[in-house]
mmCIF file of C-alpha atoms in Angstrom:
data_model
loop_
_atom_site.group_PDB
_atom_site.id
_atom_site.type_symbol
_atom_site.label_atom_id
_atom_site.label_comp_id
_atom_site.label_asym_id
_atom_site.label_seq_id
_atom_site.Cartn_x
_atom_site.Cartn_y
_atom_site.Cartn_z
ATOM 1 C CA UNK A 636 5.008 -16.638 -5.749
ATOM 2 C CA UNK A 637 2.212 -14.764 -4.080
ATOM 3 C CA UNK A 638 -0.720 -12.918 -5.575
ATOM 4 C CA UNK A 639 -4.036 -11.406 -4.553
ATOM 5 C CA UNK A 640 -7.301 -11.120 -6.452
ATOM 6 C CA UNK A 641 -10.028 -8.738 -5.392
ATOM 7 C CA UNK A 642 -13.351 -9.578 -7.006
ATOM 8 C CA UNK A 643 -15.414 -6.523 -7.823
ATOM 9 C CA UNK A 644 -13.641 -3.271 -8.498
ATOM 10 C CA UNK A 645 -16.743 -1.357 -7.370
ATOM 11 C CA UNK A 646 -19.179 -2.297 -4.614
ATOM 12 C CA UNK A 647 -22.227 -0.269 -3.609
ATOM 13 C CA UNK A 648 -24.198 -0.835 -0.427
ATOM 14 C CA UNK A 649 -26.944 1.047 1.351
ATOM 15 C CA UNK A 650 -26.191 2.712 4.647
ATOM 16 C CA UNK A 651 -26.781 0.165 7.396
ATOM 17 C CA UNK A 652 -26.370 -2.838 5.084
ATOM 18 C CA UNK A 653 -23.720 -5.538 5.266
ATOM 19 C CA UNK A 654 -20.395 -4.786 3.630
ATOM 20 C CA UNK A 655 -18.605 -7.715 1.969
ATOM 21 C CA UNK A 656 -15.388 -7.145 0.050
ATOM 22 C CA UNK A 657 -13.783 -10.210 -1.459
ATOM 23 C CA UNK A 658 -10.133 -11.172 -1.503
ATOM 24 C CA UNK A 659 -8.588 -14.426 -2.690
ATOM 25 C CA UNK A 660 -4.910 -15.120 -2.398
ATOM 26 C CA UNK A 661 -2.370 -17.451 -3.892
ATOM 27 C CA UNK A 662 0.653 -18.471 -1.859
ATOM 28 C CA UNK A 663 2.998 -21.436 -1.815
ATOM 29 C CA UNK A 664 3.680 -20.942 1.887
ATOM 30 C CA UNK A 665 1.511 -19.774 4.791
ATOM 31 C CA UNK A 666 0.657 -16.177 3.982
ATOM 32 C CA UNK A 667 0.390 -13.009 5.981
ATOM 33 C CA UNK A 668 -2.682 -11.108 4.828
ATOM 34 C CA UNK A 669 -3.633 -7.496 5.249
ATOM 35 C CA UNK A 670 -6.495 -5.151 4.473
ATOM 36 C CA UNK A 671 -5.843 -1.481 3.932
ATOM 37 C CA UNK A 672 -8.247 1.439 3.450
ATOM 38 C CA UNK A 673 -7.517 4.544 1.431
ATOM 39 C CA UNK A 674 -9.701 7.607 1.891
ATOM 40 C CA UNK A 675 -9.653 10.265 -0.834
ATOM 41 C CA UNK A 676 -6.361 12.112 -1.080
ATOM 42 C CA UNK A 677 -4.819 10.109 1.728
ATOM 43 C CA UNK A 678 -2.351 7.292 2.154
ATOM 44 C CA UNK A 679 -3.198 3.672 2.882
ATOM 45 C CA UNK A 680 -4.167 2.903 6.447
ATOM 46 C CA UNK A 681 -4.015 -0.569 7.967
ATOM 47 C CA UNK A 682 -7.468 -1.965 8.773
ATOM 48 C CA UNK A 683 -6.400 -5.388 10.016
ATOM 49 C CA UNK A 684 -3.909 -8.183 9.509
ATOM 50 C CA UNK A 685 -3.943 -11.973 9.660
ATOM 51 C CA UNK A 686 -0.950 -13.596 11.296
ATOM 52 C CA UNK A 687 -2.140 -17.176 11.968
ATOM 53 C CA UNK A 688 -3.030 -16.586 15.617
ATOM 54 C CA UNK A 689 -6.776 -16.639 14.870
ATOM 55 C CA UNK A 690 -8.769 -17.101 11.688
ATOM 56 C CA UNK A 691 -11.252 -14.337 12.510
ATOM 57 C CA UNK A 692 -9.489 -11.024 12.727
ATOM 58 C CA UNK A 693 -11.030 -7.866 14.071
ATOM 59 C CA UNK A 694 -9.849 -4.513 12.841
ATOM 60 C CA UNK A 695 -10.584 -0.855 13.233
ATOM 61 C CA UNK A 696 -13.888 0.872 12.472
ATOM 62 C CA UNK A 697 -15.923 -2.310 13.022
ATOM 63 C CA UNK A 698 -14.367 -4.285 10.173
ATOM 64 C CA UNK A 699 -13.360 -7.907 10.422
ATOM 65 C CA UNK A 700 -12.009 -10.561 8.098
ATOM 66 C CA UNK A 701 -11.966 -14.333 8.165
ATOM 67 C CA UNK A 702 -9.084 -16.416 6.899
ATOM 68 C CA UNK A 703 -10.305 -19.561 5.134
ATOM 69 C CA UNK A 704 -7.430 -21.719 4.018
ATOM 70 C CA UNK A 705 -9.632 -24.201 2.149
ATOM 71 C CA UNK A 706 -11.034 -21.373 0.044
ATOM 72 C CA UNK A 707 -7.808 -19.335 -0.049
ATOM 73 C CA UNK A 708 -9.906 -16.355 0.914
ATOM 74 C CA UNK A 709 -9.669 -13.417 3.297
ATOM 75 C CA UNK A 710 -12.916 -11.523 2.788
ATOM 76 C CA UNK A 711 -13.562 -8.255 4.608
ATOM 77 C CA UNK A 712 -16.914 -7.631 6.255
ATOM 78 C CA UNK A 713 -18.723 -5.050 8.323
ATOM 79 C CA UNK A 714 -22.234 -5.693 9.647
ATOM 80 C CA UNK A 715 -23.588 -2.195 9.052
ATOM 81 C CA UNK A 716 -22.171 0.263 6.543
ATOM 82 C CA UNK A 717 -21.684 3.886 7.466
ATOM 83 C CA UNK A 718 -21.315 6.788 5.086
ATOM 84 C CA UNK A 719 -17.781 7.301 6.354
ATOM 85 C CA UNK A 720 -16.818 3.822 5.084
ATOM 86 C CA UNK A 721 -16.832 5.048 1.493
ATOM 87 C CA UNK A 722 -13.233 4.568 0.358
ATOM 88 C CA UNK A 723 -10.888 2.346 -1.631
ATOM 89 C CA UNK A 724 -9.981 -0.969 -0.009
ATOM 90 C CA UNK A 725 -6.890 -3.007 -0.764
ATOM 91 C CA UNK A 726 -6.043 -6.579 0.142
ATOM 92 C CA UNK A 727 -2.354 -7.473 0.355
ATOM 93 C CA UNK A 728 -0.280 -10.600 0.929
ATOM 94 C CA UNK A 729 3.266 -11.199 2.014
ATOM 95 C CA UNK A 730 5.074 -14.364 2.999
ATOM 96 C CA UNK A 731 8.304 -15.515 4.552
ATOM 97 C CA UNK A 732 9.707 -16.575 1.196
ATOM 98 C CA UNK A 733 9.163 -13.194 -0.448
ATOM 99 C CA UNK A 734 11.498 -11.240 1.777
ATOM 100 C CA UNK A 735 10.138 -7.754 2.061
ATOM 101 C CA UNK A 736 7.812 -7.911 -0.889
ATOM 102 C CA UNK A 737 4.110 -7.127 -0.520
ATOM 103 C CA UNK A 738 1.617 -7.968 -3.256
ATOM 104 C CA UNK A 739 -1.472 -5.775 -3.493
ATOM 105 C CA UNK A 740 -4.805 -6.441 -5.091
ATOM 106 C CA UNK A 741 -6.242 -3.991 -7.592
ATOM 107 C CA UNK A 742 -8.523 -2.451 -5.008
ATOM 108 C CA UNK A 743 -12.281 -2.236 -4.450
ATOM 109 C CA UNK A 744 -14.050 1.090 -4.370
ATOM 110 C CA UNK A 745 -16.850 1.077 -1.797
ATOM 111 C CA UNK A 746 -19.782 3.429 -2.260
ATOM 112 C CA UNK A 747 -22.307 3.835 0.546
ATOM 113 C CA UNK A 748 -25.753 4.983 -0.547
ATOM 114 C CA UNK A 749 -27.734 7.037 1.980
ATOM 115 C CA UNK B 881 3.665 12.333 16.022
ATOM 116 C CA UNK B 882 5.158 9.046 14.876
ATOM 117 C CA UNK B 883 4.575 8.660 11.174
ATOM 118 C CA UNK B 884 5.825 8.405 7.636
ATOM 119 C CA UNK B 885 5.972 11.884 6.183
ATOM 120 C CA UNK B 886 6.473 12.898 2.572
ATOM 121 C CA UNK B 887 7.177 16.234 0.998
ATOM 122 C CA UNK B 888 5.852 17.843 -1.043
ATOM 123 C CA UNK B 889 2.213 16.791 -1.006
ATOM 124 C CA UNK B 890 1.600 18.241 -4.464
ATOM 125 C CA UNK B 891 4.117 18.705 -7.246
ATOM 126 C CA UNK B 892 3.219 20.312 -10.573
ATOM 127 C CA UNK B 893 5.982 20.598 -13.127
ATOM 128 C CA UNK B 894 6.680 20.645 -16.831
ATOM 129 C CA UNK B 895 7.999 17.880 -19.019
ATOM 130 C CA UNK B 896 11.741 17.604 -19.050
ATOM 131 C CA UNK B 897 12.243 18.972 -15.550
ATOM 132 C CA UNK B 898 14.005 17.158 -12.697
ATOM 133 C CA UNK B 899 12.280 16.856 -9.331
ATOM 134 C CA UNK B 900 12.727 15.153 -5.973
ATOM 135 C CA UNK B 901 10.357 13.761 -3.383
ATOM 136 C CA UNK B 902 11.500 13.293 0.193
ATOM 137 C CA UNK B 903 10.375 10.742 2.755
ATOM 138 C CA UNK B 904 11.155 10.376 6.422
ATOM 139 C CA UNK B 905 9.921 7.900 9.023
ATOM 140 C CA UNK B 906 10.336 8.067 12.770
ATOM 141 C CA UNK B 907 8.896 4.621 13.503
ATOM 142 C CA UNK B 908 12.299 2.987 13.892
ATOM 143 C CA UNK B 909 11.720 0.798 10.836
ATOM 144 C CA UNK B 910 14.656 -0.596 8.890
ATOM 145 C CA UNK B 911 12.985 -0.976 5.492
ATOM 146 C CA UNK B 912 11.485 1.716 3.288
ATOM 147 C CA UNK B 913 9.654 1.607 -0.036
ATOM 148 C CA UNK B 914 8.456 3.714 -2.921
ATOM 149 C CA UNK B 915 5.158 2.829 -4.556
ATOM 150 C CA UNK B 916 3.487 4.399 -7.576
ATOM 151 C CA UNK B 917 -0.310 4.592 -7.711
ATOM 152 C CA UNK B 918 -1.806 5.252 -11.127
ATOM 153 C CA UNK B 919 -5.127 6.850 -12.015
ATOM 154 C CA UNK B 920 -6.880 3.473 -11.635
ATOM 155 C CA UNK B 921 -5.572 3.193 -8.069
ATOM 156 C CA UNK B 922 -3.252 0.322 -8.982
ATOM 157 C CA UNK B 923 -0.255 0.163 -6.638
ATOM 158 C CA UNK B 924 3.095 -0.724 -8.127
ATOM 159 C CA UNK B 925 6.234 -1.183 -6.080
ATOM 160 C CA UNK B 926 9.229 0.685 -7.411
ATOM 161 C CA UNK B 927 12.056 0.363 -4.891
ATOM 162 C CA UNK B 928 12.835 -0.882 -1.431
ATOM 163 C CA UNK B 929 15.768 -0.166 0.849
ATOM 164 C CA UNK B 930 16.810 -2.107 3.926
ATOM 165 C CA UNK B 931 19.258 -0.302 6.197
ATOM 166 C CA UNK B 932 20.306 1.959 3.312
ATOM 167 C CA UNK B 933 20.829 -0.973 0.961
ATOM 168 C CA UNK B 934 18.736 -1.361 -2.194
ATOM 169 C CA UNK B 935 16.903 -4.702 -2.033
ATOM 170 C CA UNK B 936 14.002 -4.301 -4.465
ATOM 171 C CA UNK B 937 14.475 -2.587 -7.793
ATOM 172 C CA UNK B 938 11.494 -3.234 -10.036
ATOM 173 C CA UNK B 939 11.333 -2.480 -13.731
ATOM 174 C CA UNK B 940 11.361 1.287 -13.543
ATOM 175 C CA UNK B 941 12.911 3.738 -16.021
ATOM 176 C CA UNK B 942 16.421 4.665 -14.962
ATOM 177 C CA UNK B 943 15.238 8.279 -14.840
ATOM 178 C CA UNK B 944 14.035 7.321 -11.369
ATOM 179 C CA UNK B 945 16.782 7.125 -8.785
ATOM 180 C CA UNK B 946 16.199 6.433 -5.094
ATOM 181 C CA UNK B 947 18.630 7.519 -2.417
ATOM 182 C CA UNK B 948 18.710 6.512 1.213
ATOM 183 C CA UNK B 949 21.098 8.604 3.307
ATOM 184 C CA UNK B 950 20.120 6.673 6.433
ATOM 185 C CA UNK B 951 17.496 4.126 7.364
ATOM 186 C CA UNK B 952 15.008 6.807 8.368
ATOM 187 C CA UNK B 953 15.072 8.591 5.012
ATOM 188 C CA UNK B 954 14.359 7.550 1.452
ATOM 189 C CA UNK B 955 14.245 10.111 -1.322
ATOM 190 C CA UNK B 956 13.178 9.734 -4.942
ATOM 191 C CA UNK B 957 14.752 11.777 -7.698
ATOM 192 C CA UNK B 958 13.188 11.857 -11.134
ATOM 193 C CA UNK B 959 15.048 13.154 -14.168
ATOM 194 C CA UNK B 960 13.567 14.379 -17.441
ATOM 195 C CA UNK B 961 9.967 14.093 -16.307
ATOM 196 C CA UNK B 962 7.421 12.719 -18.782
ATOM 197 C CA UNK B 963 3.641 13.003 -18.968
ATOM 198 C CA UNK B 964 3.341 9.329 -18.010
ATOM 199 C CA UNK B 965 5.086 9.983 -14.715
ATOM 200 C CA UNK B 966 1.962 11.748 -13.467
ATOM 201 C CA UNK B 967 0.710 9.678 -10.533
ATOM 202 C CA UNK B 968 0.620 9.570 -6.770
ATOM 203 C CA UNK B 969 3.850 8.359 -5.205
ATOM 204 C CA UNK B 970 3.730 6.744 -1.780
ATOM 205 C CA UNK B 971 6.516 6.127 0.635
ATOM 206 C CA UNK B 972 6.112 3.275 3.117
ATOM 207 C CA UNK B 973 8.137 1.580 5.827
ATOM 208 C CA UNK B 974 8.114 -1.533 8.008
ATOM 209 C CA UNK B 975 10.223 -3.803 10.224
ATOM 210 C CA UNK B 976 11.863 -6.397 7.993
ATOM 211 C CA UNK B 977 12.699 -8.784 10.816
ATOM 212 C CA UNK B 978 9.063 -9.133 11.888
ATOM 213 C CA UNK B 979 7.355 -11.201 9.196
ATOM 214 C CA UNK B 980 3.858 -9.951 9.867
ATOM 215 C CA UNK B 981 4.941 -6.342 10.207
ATOM 216 C CA UNK B 982 2.586 -4.269 8.060
ATOM 217 C CA UNK B 983 3.531 -1.439 5.774
ATOM 218 C CA UNK B 984 3.025 2.070 7.120
ATOM 219 C CA UNK B 985 2.287 4.579 4.379
ATOM 220 C CA UNK B 986 2.842 8.268 4.007
ATOM 221 C CA UNK B 987 0.053 10.471 2.659
ATOM 222 C CA UNK B 988 1.459 10.522 -0.836
ATOM 223 C CA UNK B 989 2.859 13.027 -3.290
ATOM 224 C CA UNK B 990 0.600 13.856 -6.222
ATOM 225 C CA UNK B 991 2.871 14.534 -9.191
ATOM 226 C CA UNK B 992 1.372 16.254 -12.219
ATOM 227 C CA UNK B 993 3.521 16.666 -15.308
ATOM 228 C CA UNK B 994 2.258 19.143 -17.896
#
């Protein structure tokens, strides 16, 4: 079975500071990992996805994530936070043995302080 | 525009009523989903259809009934609405035969039961 844990339900950073959102996964087979962003009153939008081609994945809006198998982690980072980054972020995992099932973390709310 | 579209965006109704939410995708995907997002932003999968066939049916009250007339449409009908049904309902779709295919979400339907 697969699962995802997002540490920190709320993260606050100053504008211009590093953003680090944590995601740890559990999977019995090689996972496919995703980060989604949800702005207020909108649906979830794909930020980036890991598909085993490269461990460092670049996404939209300057975000990137690094897959670390030894740590079972897929943390999301951005070097410099912008006010427009304030949103809810979700990590998700799927795998070949789960058919069409996605497992989402509980989300991390990012606040950017001016 | 290519997208997953849901109607209505907002739905306010009284307890005991029956209501439907419609979803359409023009991305050529073969699998569609309904997710429920509660007030704490937790995402719970409800149903999934692949080529009009129900493949995921989570523990959901049988007052909720999905219907897929074709692989581009997935509707959700809710009978005898209860206060606890208040939430945001998201439709999503993806390619099932591409393992790393991400979910594409609609913008959600905010259901308020009074």
